[in-house]
Coordinates of C-alpha atoms and ligand atoms in Angstrom, one line a residue:
X135 CA 89.1 75.8 112.7
X136 CA 92.4 77.4 111.5
X137 CA 92.2 80.9 110.0
X138 CA 94.3 82.0 107.1
X139 CA 94.7 85.2 105.1
X140 CA 93.8 85.1 101.4
X141 CA 94.6 87.7 98.8
X142 CA 91.2 89.1 97.8
X143 CA 92.4 91.7 95.4
X144 CA 95.6 93.5 94.1
X145 CA 96.3 96.9 92.7
X146 CA 99.1 99.2 91.3
X147 CA 99.9 102.9 91.4
X148 CA 102.6 104.2 89.1
X149 CA 103.6 107.8 88.3
X150 CA 102.9 108.8 84.7
X151 CA 106.3 110.1 83.9
X152 CA 108.8 107.6 82.5
X153 CA 112.6 108.1 82.5
X154 CA 114.4 105.8 80.0
X155 CA 118.0 104.8 80.1
X156 CA 118.6 107.0 77.1
X157 CA 117.2 109.9 79.1
X158 CA 119.7 109.2 81.8
X159 CA 122.5 109.2 79.3
X160 CA 121.8 112.9 78.8
X161 CA 122.9 113.9 82.3
X162 CA 125.0 111.1 83.9
X163 CA 127.9 109.2 82.5
X164 CA 126.2 105.9 81.8
X165 CA 124.8 104.0 78.8
X166 CA 121.6 102.1 78.0
X167 CA 123.9 99.1 77.2
X168 CA 125.5 99.2 80.6
X169 CA 122.3 99.5 82.6
X170 CA 120.4 96.9 80.6
X171 CA 123.2 94.3 80.6
X172 CA 124.1 94.7 84.3
X173 CA 120.6 95.2 85.7
X174 CA 117.9 94.4 83.1
X175 CA 116.4 97.9 83.6
X176 CA 115.3 99.8 80.5
X177 CA 113.1 102.5 82.1
X178 CA 111.6 103.6 85.4
X179 CA 108.6 105.7 86.5
X180 CA 109.4 108.9 88.3
X181 CA 107.0 110.8 90.6
X182 CA 106.0 114.3 89.3
X183 CA 106.7 117.4 91.4
X184 CA 104.4 117.3 94.3
X185 CA 103.4 113.7 93.7
X186 CA 104.0 111.7 96.9
X187 CA 104.2 108.1 98.2
X188 CA 100.7 108.4 99.6
X189 CA 99.4 109.5 96.2
X190 CA 100.8 106.3 94.6
X191 CA 99.6 104.2 97.6
X192 CA 96.1 105.6 97.3
X193 CA 95.9 104.6 93.6
X194 CA 97.2 101.1 94.4
X195 CA 94.9 100.7 97.4
X196 CA 91.7 101.8 95.6
X197 CA 92.5 99.4 92.7
X198 CA 93.1 96.5 95.2
X199 CA 89.9 97.3 97.2
X200 CA 87.8 97.5 94.0
X201 CA 89.2 94.1 92.9
X202 CA 88.5 92.6 96.3
X203 CA 85.0 94.2 96.5
X204 CA 85.9 95.7 99.8
X205 CA 84.8 99.1 101.1
X206 CA 86.8 101.4 103.4
X207 CA 84.4 100.7 106.2
X208 CA 85.3 97.0 106.1
X209 CA 89.1 97.6 106.7
X210 CA 90.3 96.6 110.2
X211 CA 93.9 97.7 109.5
X212 CA 96.2 99.4 107.0
X213 CA 99.9 98.5 106.9
X214 CA 102.2 100.4 104.6
X215 CA 105.7 99.2 103.8
X216 CA 107.7 102.3 102.9
X217 CA 111.1 103.8 103.5
X218 CA 110.1 107.1 101.8
X219 CA 107.1 108.3 103.8
X220 CA 105.4 111.6 102.9
X221 CA 106.2 113.0 106.3
X222 CA 108.2 111.8 109.4
X223 CA 104.8 111.6 111.1
X224 CA 101.9 110.9 110.8
X225 CA 102.7 107.7 109.1
X226 CA 101.8 107.3 105.4
X227 CA 99.3 104.6 106.5
X228 CA 97.4 107.3 108.6
X229 CA 97.4 109.7 105.7
X230 CA 96.2 106.9 103.4
X231 CA 93.5 105.8 105.9
X232 CA 92.0 109.3 105.9
X233 CA 92.0 109.6 102.1
X234 CA 90.2 106.3 101.8
X235 CA 87.7 107.3 104.5
X236 CA 88.7 104.3 106.7
X237 CA 89.1 106.5 109.8
X238 CA 89.1 104.5 113.0
X239 CA 90.9 101.4 111.9
X240 CA 94.5 100.7 112.9
X241 CA 97.1 102.2 110.6
X242 CA 100.9 102.1 110.7
X243 CA 104.0 102.0 108.5
X244 CA 106.7 99.3 108.4
X245 CA 110.2 100.3 107.4
X246 CA 112.2 97.4 106.1
X247 CA 113.6 99.1 103.0
X248 CA 113.1 96.9 99.9
X249 CA 111.7 94.1 102.0
X250 CA 108.9 96.4 103.3
X251 CA 106.0 94.8 101.5
X252 CA 107.0 91.3 102.6
X253 CA 107.4 92.5 106.2
X254 CA 104.0 94.3 106.0
X255 CA 102.3 91.3 104.5
X256 CA 103.7 89.1 107.3
X257 CA 102.5 91.4 110.0
X258 CA 99.0 91.6 108.5
X259 CA 99.0 87.8 108.0
X260 CA 99.8 87.3 111.7
X261 CA 97.1 89.7 112.9
X262 CA 94.6 87.7 110.8
X263 CA 95.8 84.3 111.9
X264 CA 95.6 85.4 115.5
X265 CA 92.0 86.5 115.0
X266 CA 92.7 90.2 115.6
X267 CA 91.7 91.4 112.2
X268 CA 89.6 90.1 109.3
X269 CA 90.2 92.5 106.5
X270 CA 93.6 94.2 106.0
X271 CA 95.0 96.5 103.4
X272 CA 98.7 95.9 102.8
X273 CA 100.6 98.4 100.6
X274 CA 104.2 98.7 99.4
X275 CA 104.8 102.3 98.3
X276 CA 107.8 104.4 97.5
X277 CA 109.2 107.5 95.9
X278 CA 112.8 106.4 96.1
X279 CA 113.8 108.9 93.4
X280 CA 113.3 111.6 95.9
X281 CA 116.4 110.5 97.7
X282 CA 118.7 109.9 94.8
X283 CA 121.8 111.8 93.9
X284 CA 121.3 112.2 90.2
X285 CA 125.0 112.6 89.6
X286 CA 125.9 109.3 91.2
X287 CA 125.7 106.7 88.4
X288 CA 126.2 103.9 91.0
X289 CA 122.7 104.4 92.3
X290 CA 120.6 106.8 90.2
X291 CA 120.1 104.4 87.3
X292 CA 118.7 101.7 89.6
X293 CA 115.6 103.1 91.3
X294 CA 112.1 104.1 90.3
X295 CA 108.8 105.1 92.0
X296 CA 105.6 103.1 92.4
X297 CA 103.2 101.3 94.7
X298 CA 101.4 98.0 94.9
X299 CA 98.7 96.8 97.3
X300 CA 96.8 93.8 98.3
X301 CA 93.6 93.3 100.4
X302 CA 93.9 90.3 102.7
X303 CA 90.7 88.7 104.0
X304 CA 90.4 86.0 106.7
X305 CA 89.4 82.6 105.3
X306 CA 89.2 79.0 106.4
X307 CA 91.2 78.0 103.3
X308 CA 94.9 79.0 102.8
X309 CA 95.9 81.6 101.7
X310 CA 99.2 82.6 102.9
X311 CA 100.9 79.4 104.0
X312 CA 104.0 80.9 105.7
X313 CA 106.1 84.0 105.8
X314 CA 109.8 84.1 106.8
X315 CA 111.6 87.3 107.9
X316 CA 115.2 88.0 108.5
X317 CA 117.6 91.0 109.2
X318 CA 121.2 91.6 109.8
X319 CA 121.9 95.1 111.1
X320 CA 125.6 94.6 110.9
X321 CA 125.8 95.4 107.2
X322 CA 124.3 98.9 107.5
X323 CA 127.0 100.7 105.5
X324 CA 126.6 98.6 102.4
X325 CA 123.2 100.1 101.6
X326 CA 121.8 103.1 103.5
X327 CA 120.7 106.8 103.6
X328 CA 122.7 108.6 106.3
X329 CA 120.2 111.3 107.0
X330 CA 117.7 111.1 109.8
X331 CA 116.0 112.9 112.7
X332 CA 118.2 112.2 115.6
X333 CA 121.5 112.3 113.8
X334 CA 120.5 115.8 112.4
X335 CA 119.3 116.9 109.1
X336 CA 122.3 119.1 108.2
X337 CA 120.1 121.5 106.4
X338 CA 123.0 123.8 105.7
X339 CA 124.5 121.3 103.3
X340 CA 121.6 121.4 100.8
X341 CA 120.6 117.8 100.0
X342 CA 124.2 116.7 100.9
X343 CA 123.2 113.7 102.8
X344 CA 119.8 112.9 101.5
X345 CA 120.8 110.1 99.2
X346 CA 121.1 106.4 98.8
X347 CA 124.6 105.1 99.4
X348 CA 125.3 101.6 98.1
X349 CA 128.3 99.2 97.6
X350 CA 126.5 97.5 94.8
X351 CA 128.6 94.4 94.2
X352 CA 128.8 93.6 97.9
X353 CA 125.0 94.0 98.2
X354 CA 124.6 91.7 95.1
X355 CA 126.5 88.9 96.7
X356 CA 124.7 89.1 100.0
X357 CA 121.3 89.3 98.3
X358 CA 121.9 86.1 96.2
X359 CA 123.1 84.2 99.3
X360 CA 120.3 85.4 101.6
X361 CA 117.6 84.7 98.9
X362 CA 119.0 81.2 98.2
X363 CA 118.7 80.5 101.9
X364 CA 115.2 81.9 102.4
X365 CA 113.7 80.1 99.5
X366 CA 115.1 76.8 100.8
X367 CA 113.8 77.6 104.3
X368 CA 110.3 78.4 102.9
X369 CA 110.0 75.2 100.9
X370 CA 111.4 73.1 103.8
X371 CA 109.0 74.7 106.3
X372 CA 106.0 73.7 104.1
X373 CA 107.4 70.2 103.2
X374 CA 107.3 71.2 99.5
X375 CA 109.5 70.6 96.5
X376 CA 110.9 73.2 94.1
X377 CA 108.7 71.6 91.4
X378 CA 105.5 72.4 93.4
X379 CA 105.9 76.1 92.8
X380 CA 103.9 77.7 90.0
X381 CA 105.3 81.2 90.1
X382 CA 108.3 83.1 91.6
X383 CA 107.5 86.8 92.3
X384 CA 110.9 88.2 93.3
X385 CA 112.0 91.7 94.4
X386 CA 112.8 93.6 91.2
X387 CA 116.3 95.0 91.9
X388 CA 118.4 93.3 89.3
X389 CA 117.6 90.7 86.6
X390 CA 120.8 88.8 87.4
X391 CA 119.8 88.4 91.0
X392 CA 116.3 87.2 89.9
X393 CA 117.9 84.7 87.5
X394 CA 120.2 83.4 90.3
X395 CA 117.1 82.7 92.5
X396 CA 115.2 81.1 89.6
X397 CA 118.2 78.8 89.0
X398 CA 118.3 77.8 92.6
X399 CA 114.7 76.8 92.3
X400 CA 115.2 75.1 88.9
X401 CA 112.5 77.4 87.6
X402 CA 112.5 78.4 83.9
X403 CA 112.3 82.2 83.5
X404 CA 108.8 81.9 82.0
X405 CA 107.5 81.0 85.4
X406 CA 109.2 84.1 87.0
X407 CA 107.4 87.4 87.1
X408 CA 109.8 90.1 85.8
X409 CA 108.9 93.8 85.8
X410 CA 112.4 95.2 86.5
X411 CA 112.8 96.3 82.8
X412 CA 109.8 98.6 83.1
X413 CA 109.9 99.7 86.8
X414 CA 113.5 99.6 87.9
X415 CA 113.9 99.0 91.6
X416 CA 110.8 100.4 93.4
X417 CA 111.9 99.1 96.8
X418 CA 108.7 98.1 98.8
X419 CA 106.6 98.7 95.7
X420 CA 108.3 96.1 93.6
X421 CA 106.8 92.8 94.7
X422 CA 103.2 93.9 94.9
X423 CA 103.5 95.7 91.6
X424 CA 104.8 92.5 90.0
X425 CA 102.1 90.5 91.7
X426 CA 99.3 92.8 90.5
X427 CA 100.6 92.8 86.9
X428 CA 100.7 89.0 86.8
X429 CA 97.2 88.7 88.3
X430 CA 95.7 91.3 85.9
X431 CA 97.4 89.8 82.9
X432 CA 95.8 86.4 83.8
X433 CA 99.2 84.7 84.3
X434 CA 98.5 83.9 87.9
X435 CA 95.4 81.8 88.4
X436 CA 93.5 81.0 91.6
X437 CA 94.8 77.8 93.3
X438 CA 98.4 78.3 92.1
X439 CA 101.4 78.3 94.4
X440 CA 103.4 81.6 94.6
X441 CA 106.7 82.3 96.2
X442 CA 107.3 86.0 96.9
X443 CA 110.8 87.2 98.1
X444 CA 112.7 90.4 98.7
X445 CA 116.0 91.7 100.0
X446 CA 117.0 95.2 100.9
X447 CA 118.8 97.7 103.2
X448 CA 119.2 96.8 106.8
X449 CA 119.9 94.2 105.6
X450 CA 116.4 92.8 105.6
X451 CA 115.1 89.9 103.6
X452 CA 112.1 87.6 103.6
X453 CA 109.6 85.5 101.7
X454 CA 106.0 84.5 101.6
X455 CA 104.5 81.3 100.3
X456 CA 101.0 81.8 99.0
X457 CA 98.2 79.5 97.6
X458 CA 96.6 82.2 95.5
Ligands
UT7_72 O1 117.0 96.5 96.4 C1 118.0 96.6 97.3 C2 119.0 95.7 97.0 N1 119.9 96.2 96.0 C3 120.4 95.4 95.1 O2 120.1 94.2 95.1 C4 121.4 95.9 94.2 C5 122.5 94.9 94.1 N2 123.6 95.2 93.2 C6 123.5 95.3 91.9 O3 122.5 95.2 91.3 C7 124.8 95.5 91.1 O4 125.9 95.4 91.9 C8 124.9 96.9 90.3 C9 123.9 96.9 89.2 C10 124.6 98.0 91.3 C11 126.3 97.1 89.8 O5 126.6 96.0 88.9 P1 128.1 95.3 89.1 O6 128.1 94.3 88.0 O7 128.1 94.8 90.5 O8 129.1 96.5 88.8 P2 130.2 97.1 89.8 O9 129.6 97.9 90.9 O10 131.2 96.1 90.1 O11 130.9 98.2 88.7 C12 131.5 97.7 87.5 C13 131.9 98.9 86.7 C14 132.7 99.9 87.6 O12 133.8 100.4 86.8 P3 135.3 99.9 87.0 O13 135.6 100.3 88.4 O14 135.2 98.5 86.7 O15 136.0 100.7 85.9 C15 131.7 101.0 87.8 O16 132.3 102.3 88.0 O17 130.8 99.6 86.2 C16 130.9 101.0 86.5 N3 129.6 101.6 86.7 C17 128.9 102.1 85.7 N4 129.1 102.3 84.4 C18 128.2 102.8 83.6 C19 128.8 101.6 87.8 N5 127.6 102.2 87.6 C20 127.6 102.5 86.2 C21 126.7 103.1 85.4 N6 127.0 103.2 84.1 N7 125.5 103.5 85.8

């Protein structure tokens, strides 16, 4: 009998501190009007001093495990999508595993920038389908604001911090119907952070390189095109029509990108989960945060068909079609 992964529980972890567009106006040349009209963002959560990606991941993970009724001892694997790990190593997944008391199970990070959660979900789903894991914690967690240049209005108004998590359990009923992952490493310079281990940290230039660099309008065009293609691919792979979908849960980078994908799918915006106004772009955190909010608010019901998608640095992009 075929084995699928089902979402048994979801959770969120957001920092308490909120930075509004009005707050940003105080220290960078921008306006609430510009940010809201170009991106849909009104505010974002920002990690407090000393608050790390693992702190947010832990909150999201505990909430998801509680919702799923799963204990740490039951976890076979932890996969964390993140591009802002606490440390270079050990992985954030290992740090999280120890905090949860799940010592012994497999734990690793996946770095696919803003597509990190979709990539992590796909990896976990494949382990479950292959019969190599039964219960997997999948997290998307980021503290993107740690690598922003707060004087660069092209990027600092866009990002926020946060984490979302799901617990996947093996089941004979679907579940995750399919996942679709893509990347194009040829577009690196359009969205990246130039600092890294083997290129050197350049510590003498304090914080000089530790920042997100983005050619926003180019990324925008690539994102819309790639997401159009991947939602078509997902429906085709499952022999489904646009009208079969109940909810679109998109990556929350820009409301205009979300609206373009919704239009492609002929979906009215009241069937699209939008959190970008509250969270900004939380990279790997954005899709599971949106999913958790929609589940907890009662919008998403068991049995409904969900399409998750994301696009980010790499470029990376992907989707997951889920019978919730
Ligand atoms: O999650 C990873 C994937 N990332 C994304 O998907 C992001 C994709 N890109 C975007 O969301 C949009 O391109 C942005 C929101 C980043 C920018 O919006 P845009 O409509 O593409 O604007 P633009 O970059 O073409 O800039 C338009 C103008 C420029 O001024 P000039 O040259 O026309 O005089 C910018 O300097 O807006 C100016 N501008 C700003 N003005 C006020 C750029 N940032 C700001 C700002 N406040 N924060």
